[in-house]
Coordinates of C-alpha atoms in Angstrom, one line a residue:
X10 CA 0.0 0.1 0.1
X11 CA 2.5 2.5 1.1
X12 CA 1.4 5.8 2.4
X13 CA -2.2 6.5 2.5
X14 CA -3.4 9.0 -0.3
X15 CA 0.1 9.9 -1.1
X16 CA -0.6 9.1 -4.9
X17 CA -3.2 11.6 -4.9
X18 CA -1.0 14.2 -3.3
X19 CA 1.6 13.6 -6.0
X20 CA -0.9 13.8 -8.8
X21 CA 0.4 17.3 -10.1
X22 CA 4.0 15.5 -10.7
X23 CA 2.5 12.6 -12.6
X24 CA 4.1 12.3 -16.1
X25 CA 3.0 10.0 -18.9
X26 CA 6.1 9.0 -21.0
X27 CA 6.3 7.1 -24.3
X28 CA 7.7 3.6 -23.7
X29 CA 10.7 4.5 -25.7
X30 CA 11.7 6.6 -22.7
X31 CA 13.1 3.4 -21.2
X32 CA 15.7 2.8 -24.1
X33 CA 19.1 1.8 -22.8
X34 CA 18.1 2.4 -19.1
X35 CA 18.7 0.1 -16.2
X36 CA 15.7 -0.3 -13.9
X37 CA 14.8 -2.2 -10.8
X38 CA 11.5 -4.0 -10.6
X39 CA 9.7 -4.6 -7.3
X40 CA 8.4 -8.0 -8.5
X41 CA 5.7 -8.4 -5.9
X42 CA 4.0 -5.3 -7.3
X43 CA 4.0 -6.5 -10.9
X44 CA 2.9 -10.0 -10.1
X45 CA -0.1 -8.4 -8.1
X46 CA -1.0 -6.2 -11.0
X47 CA -1.0 -9.0 -13.5
X48 CA -2.8 -11.2 -11.1
X49 CA -5.6 -8.8 -10.7
X50 CA -5.9 -8.4 -14.5
X51 CA -6.0 -12.3 -14.8
X52 CA -9.0 -12.4 -12.2
X53 CA -11.0 -9.8 -13.8
X54 CA -10.7 -11.0 -17.5
X55 CA -9.8 -14.6 -17.5
X56 CA -10.1 -16.4 -14.3
X57 CA -9.8 -19.9 -16.1
X58 CA -6.2 -19.4 -17.2
X59 CA -4.3 -19.2 -13.8
X60 CA -1.0 -18.5 -15.6
X61 CA -2.1 -15.4 -17.6
X62 CA -0.2 -13.3 -15.2
X63 CA 3.0 -15.1 -16.2
X64 CA 2.2 -14.6 -19.8
X65 CA 1.6 -10.8 -19.1
X66 CA 5.1 -10.7 -17.4
X67 CA 6.6 -12.4 -20.4
X68 CA 5.2 -9.7 -22.7
X69 CA 6.4 -6.9 -20.5
X70 CA 9.9 -8.3 -20.4
X71 CA 10.1 -8.9 -24.1
X72 CA 9.0 -5.3 -24.9
X73 CA 11.7 -4.0 -22.5
X74 CA 14.4 -6.2 -23.8
X75 CA 13.8 -4.8 -27.3
X76 CA 14.3 -1.4 -25.9
X77 CA 17.7 -2.5 -24.5
X78 CA 16.3 -1.9 -21.0
X79 CA 18.3 -3.7 -18.4
X80 CA 16.0 -5.3 -15.8
X81 CA 16.8 -6.4 -12.3
X82 CA 14.1 -8.1 -10.4
X83 CA 14.1 -7.5 -6.5
X84 CA 11.9 -9.5 -4.1
X85 CA 10.7 -9.1 -0.7
X86 CA 12.6 -10.7 2.2
X87 CA 11.4 -10.9 5.9
X88 CA 8.6 -8.9 7.0
X89 CA 9.8 -6.0 9.1
X90 CA 9.0 -6.1 12.9
X91 CA 7.4 -2.6 12.6
X92 CA 5.1 -4.0 9.9
X93 CA 3.7 -7.0 11.7
X94 CA 0.6 -5.2 12.9
X95 CA -0.2 -4.1 9.4
X96 CA 0.5 -7.6 8.1
X97 CA -1.9 -9.2 10.6
X98 CA -4.6 -6.8 9.6
X99 CA -4.3 -7.7 6.0
X100 CA -4.5 -11.5 6.8
X101 CA -7.6 -10.9 8.7
X102 CA -6.5 -13.0 11.7
X103 CA -9.4 -11.7 14.0
X104 CA -7.3 -9.6 16.1
X105 CA -8.9 -6.5 17.8
X106 CA -6.8 -4.0 15.8
X107 CA -7.9 -0.9 17.8
X108 CA -6.9 -2.5 21.1
X109 CA -3.6 -4.1 19.6
X110 CA -2.4 -1.2 17.7
X111 CA -0.6 0.6 20.6
X112 CA 0.5 -2.8 22.1
X113 CA 2.2 -3.9 18.8
X114 CA 3.7 -0.5 18.4
X115 CA 5.2 -0.6 21.9
X116 CA 6.4 -4.2 21.5
X117 CA 7.6 -4.0 17.9
X118 CA 11.1 -2.7 19.1
X119 CA 11.6 -6.0 20.9
X120 CA 10.3 -8.2 18.0
X121 CA 12.4 -9.4 15.2
X122 CA 11.4 -9.6 11.5
X123 CA 9.1 -12.5 10.4
X124 CA 10.1 -14.9 7.7
X125 CA 7.6 -15.2 4.9
X126 CA 5.8 -18.4 4.1
X127 CA 7.6 -19.6 1.0
X128 CA 4.9 -22.3 0.5
X129 CA 2.1 -19.9 0.0
X130 CA 0.3 -19.6 -3.4
X131 CA 1.8 -16.0 -3.8
X132 CA 5.3 -17.2 -3.0
X133 CA 5.0 -19.9 -5.8
X134 CA 3.9 -17.3 -8.2
X135 CA 7.0 -15.3 -7.3
X136 CA 9.2 -18.2 -8.0
X137 CA 7.7 -18.8 -11.4
X138 CA 8.3 -15.2 -12.2
X139 CA 11.8 -15.4 -11.0
X140 CA 12.5 -18.5 -13.2
X141 CA 11.0 -16.9 -16.2
X142 CA 13.2 -13.8 -15.7
X143 CA 16.2 -16.3 -15.3
X144 CA 15.6 -17.9 -18.7
X145 CA 15.6 -14.4 -20.3
X146 CA 18.9 -13.4 -18.6
X147 CA 17.3 -11.2 -15.9
X148 CA 19.2 -11.4 -12.5
X149 CA 17.1 -11.4 -9.3
X150 CA 18.1 -9.8 -6.0
X151 CA 16.3 -11.0 -2.9
X152 CA 16.0 -8.2 -0.5
X153 CA 16.6 -8.4 3.2
X154 CA 13.2 -7.0 4.1
X155 CA 11.1 -4.6 1.8
X156 CA 11.8 -5.0 -1.8
X157 CA 10.9 -1.3 -2.6
X158 CA 13.5 -0.2 0.1
X159 CA 16.2 -2.2 -1.7
X160 CA 15.1 -0.7 -5.2
X161 CA 15.2 2.8 -3.8
X162 CA 18.8 2.3 -2.4
X163 CA 20.0 1.1 -5.8
X164 CA 18.3 4.3 -7.4
X165 CA 19.7 6.6 -4.7
X166 CA 23.3 5.1 -5.2
X167 CA 22.8 5.7 -9.1
X168 CA 23.1 1.9 -9.5
X169 CA 19.9 2.1 -11.6
X170 CA 18.0 4.8 -13.6
X171 CA 14.6 4.2 -12.0
X172 CA 12.2 1.7 -10.1
X173 CA 9.0 0.1 -11.0
X174 CA 6.8 0.0 -7.8
X175 CA 3.2 0.8 -7.0
X176 CA 4.1 1.3 -3.4
X177 CA 4.2 5.0 -2.8
X178 CA 6.5 4.6 0.4
X179 CA 9.3 3.9 -2.1
X180 CA 9.9 7.7 -2.2
X181 CA 10.2 7.7 1.7
X182 CA 13.2 5.1 1.3
X183 CA 15.0 7.5 -1.0
X184 CA 14.0 6.7 -4.6
X185 CA 14.4 9.5 -7.3
X186 CA 12.6 8.3 -10.3
X187 CA 9.6 5.9 -9.9
X188 CA 7.6 4.2 -12.6
X189 CA 4.2 3.4 -11.3
X190 CA 2.7 1.6 -14.3
X191 CA 3.5 0.4 -17.6
X192 CA 1.2 0.1 -20.7
X193 CA 2.2 -2.0 -23.9
X194 CA 1.0 -2.1 -27.4
X195 CA 0.1 0.9 -29.7
X196 CA 0.8 4.1 -27.8
X197 CA 2.6 2.1 -25.1
X198 CA 3.6 4.4 -22.3
X199 CA 5.0 4.5 -18.6
X200 CA 3.6 6.6 -15.7
X201 CA 6.6 8.3 -14.0
X202 CA 7.3 10.4 -11.0
X203 CA 10.3 12.3 -10.5
X204 CA 11.6 13.6 -7.0
X205 CA 12.8 16.6 -8.5
X206 CA 9.3 17.5 -9.8
X207 CA 7.9 16.7 -6.3
X208 CA 10.4 19.0 -4.6
X209 CA 10.0 21.9 -7.2
X210 CA 6.2 21.8 -7.6
X211 CA 5.0 20.7 -4.3
X212 CA 7.9 21.7 -1.9
X213 CA 8.2 18.3 -0.4
X214 CA 11.5 16.6 0.2
X215 CA 12.1 13.2 1.6
X216 CA 11.6 14.4 5.3
X217 CA 8.2 15.9 4.4
X218 CA 7.1 12.6 2.8
X219 CA 8.0 10.8 5.9
X220 CA 6.1 13.4 8.0
X221 CA 3.0 12.8 5.7
X222 CA 3.3 9.1 6.4
X223 CA 3.1 9.8 10.1
X224 CA 0.1 12.0 9.7
X225 CA -1.8 10.3 7.1
X226 CA -0.8 6.6 7.9
X227 CA 1.4 4.0 6.2
X228 CA 2.5 0.3 6.5
X229 CA 4.4 1.2 9.6
X230 CA 1.9 3.5 11.5
X231 CA -1.8 4.2 12.0
X232 CA -1.7 7.8 11.2
X233 CA -4.1 10.4 12.6
X234 CA -7.7 9.6 12.2
X235 CA -9.8 12.4 10.7
X236 CA -7.0 14.2 9.2
X237 CA -7.2 14.6 5.4
X238 CA -4.5 14.7 3.0
X239 CA -4.9 18.5 2.2
X240 CA -4.7 19.5 5.9
X241 CA -1.7 17.2 6.4
X242 CA 0.1 18.7 3.5
X243 CA -0.4 22.3 4.8
X244 CA 0.9 21.4 8.3
X245 CA 4.1 19.9 6.8
X246 CA 4.6 23.0 4.6
X247 CA 4.0 25.3 7.5
X248 CA 7.0 23.7 9.2
X249 CA 9.2 23.2 6.3
X250 CA 11.2 20.2 5.0
X251 CA 14.4 20.9 6.8
X252 CA 12.8 21.1 10.4
X253 CA 9.9 18.8 10.3
X254 CA 11.7 15.6 11.4
X255 CA 13.5 17.6 14.2
X256 CA 10.2 18.9 15.4
X257 CA 8.8 15.4 15.5
X258 CA 11.8 14.1 17.3
X259 CA 11.6 16.6 20.0
X260 CA 7.9 17.1 20.3
X261 CA 6.2 14.1 18.6
X262 CA 2.9 15.2 17.2
X263 CA 2.0 17.5 20.1
X264 CA 3.0 20.6 17.9
X265 CA 0.0 19.9 15.8
X266 CA -2.5 20.5 18.6
X267 CA -5.1 22.8 17.8
X268 CA -4.9 26.6 18.6
X269 CA -7.7 28.6 20.1
X270 CA -9.6 29.2 16.8
X271 CA -13.1 29.2 16.1
X272 CA -14.7 25.8 15.5
X273 CA -17.1 24.8 12.9
X274 CA -19.0 21.5 13.3
X275 CA -19.4 19.4 10.1
X276 CA -22.4 17.5 8.9
X277 CA -21.0 14.3 10.5
X278 CA -20.3 15.7 13.8
X279 CA -16.6 16.2 13.1
X280 CA -14.7 19.3 14.0
X281 CA -13.3 21.4 11.3
X282 CA -11.2 24.4 11.8
X283 CA -10.9 27.6 9.9
X284 CA -7.1 27.7 10.2
X285 CA -6.1 24.4 8.4
X286 CA -2.4 25.2 8.8
X287 CA -2.8 24.4 12.5
X288 CA -5.4 21.7 12.0
X289 CA -4.1 18.9 14.3
X290 CA -3.0 15.7 14.3
X291 CA -5.6 13.6 15.8
X292 CA -9.3 12.7 15.5
X293 CA -11.5 15.0 17.5
X294 CA -14.9 13.7 18.7
X295 CA -17.9 15.7 19.6
X296 CA -16.6 16.4 23.0
X297 CA -13.3 17.6 21.6
X298 CA -11.3 14.7 23.3
X299 CA -8.0 13.9 21.4
X300 CA -6.8 10.4 20.8
X301 CA -3.2 9.9 20.0
X302 CA -2.9 6.2 18.9
X303 CA 1.1 6.1 19.0
X304 CA 3.6 7.3 21.6
X305 CA 6.5 9.7 20.6
X306 CA 8.9 6.8 20.7
X307 CA 7.0 4.9 18.0
X308 CA 7.2 8.0 15.7
X309 CA 10.9 7.9 16.0
X310 CA 11.0 4.3 15.0
X311 CA 8.9 5.0 12.0
X312 CA 11.3 7.6 11.0
X313 CA 14.3 5.3 11.4
X314 CA 12.6 2.6 9.5
X315 CA 12.3 5.0 6.4
X316 CA 15.7 6.5 6.8
X317 CA 17.8 3.6 7.6
X318 CA 16.0 0.4 6.0
X319 CA 17.6 -3.0 6.3
X320 CA 19.0 -3.7 2.8
X321 CA 22.0 -4.9 1.0
X322 CA 24.5 -2.3 0.9
X323 CA 25.4 -0.8 -2.4
X324 CA 29.0 -2.1 -2.4
X325 CA 28.2 -5.7 -1.3
X326 CA 28.8 -8.7 -3.4
X327 CA 25.2 -9.6 -3.6
X328 CA 24.4 -6.2 -5.3
X329 CA 27.3 -6.5 -7.6
X330 CA 26.3 -9.9 -8.7
X331 CA 22.8 -8.8 -9.4
X332 CA 24.2 -6.0 -11.7
X333 CA 25.7 -8.7 -14.1
X334 CA 23.3 -9.8 -16.8
X335 CA 22.8 -13.5 -17.3
X336 CA 22.9 -15.3 -20.5
X337 CA 19.7 -16.1 -22.4
X338 CA 18.7 -19.6 -22.0
X339 CA 16.6 -20.5 -25.1
X340 CA 15.9 -24.2 -24.5
X341 CA 14.7 -23.6 -20.9
X342 CA 12.5 -20.7 -22.0
X343 CA 11.0 -22.9 -24.7
X344 CA 10.4 -25.7 -22.0
X345 CA 8.6 -23.1 -19.6
X346 CA 6.4 -21.7 -22.4
X347 CA 5.4 -25.2 -23.5
X348 CA 4.5 -26.1 -19.9
X349 CA 2.6 -23.0 -18.9
X350 CA 1.3 -21.7 -22.2
X351 CA 1.3 -24.6 -24.4
X352 CA 3.4 -23.0 -27.0
X353 CA 5.5 -25.0 -29.5
X354 CA 9.2 -24.0 -29.7
X355 CA 8.7 -22.2 -32.9
X356 CA 6.1 -19.7 -31.5
X357 CA 8.3 -19.0 -28.5
X358 CA 11.3 -18.2 -30.9
X359 CA 8.9 -16.1 -33.0
X360 CA 8.1 -13.8 -29.9
X361 CA 11.4 -13.5 -28.2
X362 CA 14.3 -13.9 -30.9
X363 CA 13.5 -10.7 -32.9
X364 CA 13.5 -8.7 -29.6
X365 CA 16.9 -9.9 -28.7
X366 CA 18.2 -9.0 -32.2
X367 CA 16.6 -5.6 -31.9
X368 CA 18.1 -5.2 -28.4
X369 CA 21.7 -6.0 -29.7
X370 CA 21.1 -3.5 -32.7
X371 CA 20.5 -0.8 -29.9
X372 CA 23.6 -1.7 -28.2
X373 CA 25.5 -1.4 -31.5
X374 CA 23.9 1.9 -32.0
X375 CA 25.0 3.0 -28.6
X376 CA 28.5 1.9 -29.4
X377 CA 28.6 3.8 -32.5
X378 CA 27.4 6.9 -30.7
X379 CA 30.0 6.6 -28.1
X380 CA 32.6 6.2 -30.7
X381 CA 31.6 9.3 -32.7
X382 CA 31.7 11.3 -29.5
X383 CA 35.2 10.3 -28.8
X384 CA 36.0 11.2 -32.3
X385 CA 36.7 7.5 -33.4
X386 CA 34.9 6.7 -36.6
X387 CA 35.6 3.2 -38.0
X388 CA 34.0 2.0 -41.3
X389 CA 31.3 -0.4 -40.7
X390 CA 33.4 -3.5 -41.8
X391 CA 36.2 -2.5 -39.3
X392 CA 34.0 -2.2 -36.1
X393 CA 35.1 -4.8 -33.6
X394 CA 31.6 -5.8 -32.9
X395 CA 29.7 -7.3 -36.0
X396 CA 26.6 -5.5 -36.9
X397 CA 23.4 -7.6 -36.3
X398 CA 21.8 -6.4 -39.4
X399 CA 23.0 -8.3 -42.5
X400 CA 20.9 -6.3 -45.1
X401 CA 17.8 -4.3 -45.4
X402 CA 15.0 -6.1 -47.3
X403 CA 12.4 -3.3 -47.9
X404 CA 10.8 -0.3 -46.4
X405 CA 7.7 -0.5 -44.2
X406 CA 5.4 1.8 -42.3
X407 CA 4.0 0.6 -38.8
X408 CA 1.5 2.7 -37.0
X409 CA 2.5 5.6 -39.1
X410 CA 6.2 5.4 -38.3
X411 CA 8.8 4.7 -40.9
X412 CA 10.3 1.2 -40.6
X413 CA 12.6 -1.2 -42.2
X414 CA 12.2 -4.9 -42.7
X415 CA 15.8 -6.1 -42.0
X416 CA 17.6 -9.5 -42.4
X417 CA 19.4 -10.5 -39.3
X418 CA 22.7 -12.3 -38.9
X419 CA 22.4 -16.2 -38.9
X420 CA 23.5 -16.6 -35.2
X421 CA 20.3 -14.9 -33.9
X422 CA 18.0 -17.9 -35.3
X423 CA 15.6 -15.5 -36.9
X424 CA 15.5 -14.6 -40.5
X425 CA 13.9 -11.0 -40.6
X426 CA 11.7 -8.7 -38.7
X427 CA 10.6 -5.1 -38.7
X428 CA 12.5 -2.2 -36.7
X429 CA 12.1 1.4 -36.7
X430 CA 13.9 3.4 -39.3
X431 CA 15.5 5.7 -37.0
X432 CA 17.2 2.9 -35.1
X433 CA 18.7 1.4 -38.3
X434 CA 19.9 4.9 -39.3
X435 CA 21.6 5.5 -35.9
X436 CA 23.2 1.9 -36.0
X437 CA 24.3 1.4 -39.5
X438 CA 23.5 4.1 -42.0
X439 CA 25.9 2.2 -44.5
X440 CA 23.2 -0.6 -44.8
X441 CA 20.5 2.1 -45.8
X442 CA 23.0 3.4 -48.5
X443 CA 23.5 -0.1 -49.7
X444 CA 19.7 -0.8 -49.9
X445 CA 19.0 2.5 -51.8
X446 CA 21.8 1.8 -54.3
X447 CA 20.5 -1.6 -55.0
X448 CA 17.0 -0.3 -55.3
X449 CA 18.2 2.3 -57.8
X450 CA 20.0 -0.3 -59.7
X451 CA 17.1 -2.6 -60.1
X452 CA 14.8 0.3 -61.2
X453 CA 17.5 1.4 -63.9
X454 CA 17.5 -2.3 -65.2
X455 CA 13.9 -2.6 -65.4
X456 CA 13.5 0.8 -67.1
X457 CA 13.3 0.5 -71.0
X458 CA 15.9 2.5 -72.9
X459 CA 14.5 5.8 -74.2
X460 CA 14.6 6.1 -78.0
X461 CA 15.2 9.1 -80.1
X462 CA 12.1 10.9 -81.6
X463 CA 12.6 9.5 -85.1
X464 CA 13.0 5.9 -83.5
X465 CA 9.9 6.0 -81.2
X466 CA 7.3 3.5 -81.9
X467 CA 4.6 4.7 -84.0
X468 CA 1.1 4.4 -82.9
X469 CA -1.4 1.8 -84.5
X470 CA -3.1 4.5 -86.6
X471 CA 0.3 5.7 -88.1
X472 CA 1.3 2.3 -89.0
X473 CA -1.8 1.5 -90.7
X474 CA -1.8 4.8 -92.7
X475 CA 1.8 4.2 -93.7
X476 CA 1.3 0.8 -94.8
X477 CA -1.8 1.9 -96.9
X478 CA -0.1 4.8 -98.6
X479 CA 2.7 2.5 -99.6
X480 CA 0.5 -0.2 -100.9
X481 CA -1.5 2.5 -102.8
X482 CA 1.5 3.9 -104.4
X483 CA 2.7 0.4 -105.6
X484 CA -0.8 -0.4 -106.8
X485 CA -1.2 2.8 -108.8
X486 CA 2.2 2.7 -110.3
X487 CA 1.7 -1.0 -111.4
X488 CA -1.8 -0.1 -112.9
X489 CA -0.5 3.0 -114.7
X490 CA 2.5 1.0 -116.3
X491 CA 0.2 -1.8 -117.3
X492 CA -2.4 0.3 -118.8
X493 CA 0.2 2.4 -120.8
X494 CA 1.7 -0.7 -122.3
X495 CA -1.6 -2.2 -123.1
X496 CA -2.8 0.8 -124.7
X497 CA 0.2 0.8 -127.0
X498 CA 0.0 -2.9 -127.8
X499 CA -3.8 -2.5 -128.4
X500 CA -3.4 0.2 -130.8
X501 CA -0.8 -1.7 -132.8
X502 CA -2.9 -4.9 -132.9
X503 CA -6.0 -2.9 -134.1
X504 CA -4.2 -1.4 -136.9
X505 CA -2.8 -4.8 -137.9
X506 CA -6.1 -6.5 -137.7
X507 CA -7.7 -3.8 -139.8
X508 CA -5.1 -4.3 -142.4
X509 CA -5.6 -8.0 -142.2
X510 CA -9.2 -7.7 -142.9
X511 CA -8.9 -5.2 -145.8
X512 CA -6.2 -7.1 -147.5
X513 CA -4.9 -10.6 -147.4
X514 CA -1.2 -10.8 -146.6
X515 CA 1.0 -12.1 -149.4
X516 CA 2.6 -15.5 -148.6
X517 CA 6.3 -15.1 -148.4
X518 CA 8.5 -18.2 -148.1
X519 CA 11.6 -17.9 -146.1
X520 CA 14.6 -18.0 -148.1
X521 CA 18.3 -17.1 -147.8
X522 CA 18.8 -13.5 -148.5
X523 CA 17.8 -10.2 -147.2
X524 CA 15.2 -11.1 -144.7
X525 CA 15.1 -7.8 -143.1
X526 CA 14.5 -5.9 -146.4
X527 CA 11.7 -8.2 -147.4
X528 CA 10.2 -7.8 -144.0
X529 CA 10.2 -4.1 -144.5
X530 CA 8.6 -4.3 -147.8
X531 CA 6.0 -6.6 -146.4
X532 CA 5.2 -4.2 -143.6
X533 CA 4.8 -1.3 -145.8
X534 CA 2.3 -3.3 -148.1
X535 CA 0.4 -4.3 -145.0
X536 CA 0.5 -1.2 -143.2
X537 CA 2.2 -2.7 -140.1
X538 CA 4.9 -1.0 -138.1
X539 CA 8.2 -2.3 -137.9
X540 CA 9.3 -3.1 -134.2
X541 CA 11.4 -0.6 -132.7
X542 CA 14.9 -1.6 -131.8
X543 CA 14.5 -0.3 -128.2
X544 CA 11.5 -2.8 -127.6
X545 CA 13.7 -5.6 -128.8
X546 CA 16.5 -4.5 -126.5
X547 CA 14.2 -4.9 -123.4
X548 CA 13.8 -8.5 -124.3
X549 CA 15.7 -11.2 -122.6
X550 CA 17.6 -13.4 -125.1
X551 CA 15.2 -15.9 -126.5
X552 CA 16.1 -19.5 -127.0
X553 CA 17.2 -20.7 -130.4
X554 CA 14.1 -21.7 -132.6
X555 CA 14.6 -24.3 -135.3
X556 CA 14.1 -23.0 -138.8
X557 CA 10.8 -23.6 -140.4
X558 CA 8.9 -22.4 -143.4
X559 CA 6.3 -19.9 -142.1
X560 CA 5.0 -16.8 -143.5
X561 CA 6.4 -13.3 -142.9
X562 CA 3.0 -12.3 -141.3
X563 CA 3.2 -15.3 -139.0
X564 CA 6.7 -14.0 -137.9
X565 CA 5.2 -10.5 -137.3
X566 CA 2.3 -12.0 -135.2
X567 CA 4.8 -13.9 -133.2
X568 CA 6.8 -10.6 -132.6
X569 CA 3.7 -8.9 -131.5
X570 CA 2.8 -11.7 -129.0
X571 CA 6.5 -11.5 -127.7
X572 CA 5.8 -7.8 -127.2
X573 CA 2.7 -8.3 -125.2
X574 CA 4.5 -10.8 -123.0
X575 CA 7.4 -8.4 -122.6
X576 CA 5.2 -5.6 -121.6
X577 CA 3.7 -7.7 -118.7
X578 CA 7.1 -9.0 -117.5
X579 CA 8.4 -5.6 -117.7
X580 CA 5.5 -4.2 -115.6
X581 CA 5.8 -6.8 -113.0
X582 CA 9.6 -6.4 -112.6
X583 CA 10.2 -2.9 -113.3
X584 CA 12.7 -1.1 -111.2
X585 CA 10.1 1.3 -109.7
X586 CA 8.0 -1.8 -108.6
X587 CA 11.1 -3.6 -107.2
X588 CA 12.1 -0.5 -105.3
X589 CA 8.6 -0.1 -103.8
X590 CA 8.6 -3.9 -102.8
X591 CA 11.8 -3.5 -101.2
X592 CA 10.7 -0.4 -99.2
X593 CA 7.6 -2.3 -98.1
X594 CA 9.7 -5.3 -96.9
X595 CA 12.2 -3.0 -95.0
X596 CA 9.1 -1.2 -93.4
X597 CA 7.4 -4.5 -92.3
X598 CA 10.9 -5.6 -90.9
X599 CA 11.3 -2.6 -88.8
X600 CA 7.9 -3.1 -87.3
X601 CA 8.7 -6.5 -86.2
X602 CA 11.8 -5.3 -84.7
X603 CA 10.0 -2.5 -82.6
X604 CA 7.4 -5.1 -81.4
X605 CA 10.2 -7.1 -80.0

């Protein structure tokens, strides 16, 4: 419990910090407080799974391991003699508390501390939590008496950066930074209280907080019945932190007796005073009688219990051993999770191995930062400690934050996981540069080379249009040549046919002699035209024909037929036709090359 209503008094100093605030810190954990918190969640949400508190502890630990937060479990030892009365009340042993309070206080000085029942259900839960921590490499320090007192001592001696505890009296033992609660998941945070804020905002030092414990009540004292937190704070402030304990040592709580001021009776019959700075220490009944439940000697014993608790000294071997981290025991953790959570080994590895790799990456980043501060900058390949990240796979975004999916070195037993981009940048910026260069090269290889404007691929419409124009030119050229030659031949044949109709051609026998002159005479008589030499020149050499007796007109007809065949052959294989056909073939070949 701690001090009654002290958390409400310290509410103005409460800070909610992101979980990332615990990165690279060493913190002590009052293990009993954590187990109680997780067990309460277990009872309220899932009473069937009795080990749910242990699973919650596992997830808390793995979240802090990923932040490279070094943990130290601290457990309670024996019950202090001054706390026995409170311990009996909590166990509901049927003792008359009102009558036994003073007697226990007077006899507590002669009593010794009481050993805890290690066979109780709660003690068994603590043992399981300790074993889980040991498999994850977390040391445990067993306190002499109060666990929060041991945590406060480590914090006061700067052996840790803060303490996790829900007992408010940890400030009275000397703690400077206290984390009351922790929340995981998206928007994870911790609830933090700093002694510097308490001193600055509220004006309460350690002495003032101990005085509040005497007035309000705590595990070590009954407190003053009927005195509220606001009135107690004003009484302590009126005296001051430097003098409040001296005044209690010399006068007890008699200095807090009411002065002669007007009284005002409350609705429940209690007496209220107008001057709250002198409102006193005890419960006042209707008749004004004052009850002081504790003697002045008991107040001094309470002060002594807070100022000098029984703990392991900061320079003891027990404390030094607790500051040394233990190795991670993978096989034992797998067996524990299989026993309590029914997890296969693969699931256990999936939960914890990426967090251990991320922890080592943060340690590597801290090493790089320290080296740079000292002016020593080694290339990544020359750093004595190997970088945990082997390569960056791709960029990711988780809950709006830039992340990288990274591949880990083989000795971590995990292939890849997602970590924040700023962590990778602080630890190994060279890996980011390698990733960016690799991505740029891949994009360059995937991108098609740009062509010049004259070499760009034509659209389908342009290709169709060009093809149609070329075919039209070839067709028009072929038709025009063919029609021209046919007109010429038709004219010649018409003339010849007319002459043949009007007049029978003479029969001329082939004989040796001037055949050409005879042919000319015959053509003049029949009105036929002598073939031009240039037409004959276009003909290919004709095969030799055996000599036979035919008429000159038959020879002329053969010549006309040969001219017609020549015209068709010339049209089909003219140079212009061949040129355009060649252009068409080249154009189609270019289209095929572009498509590939």
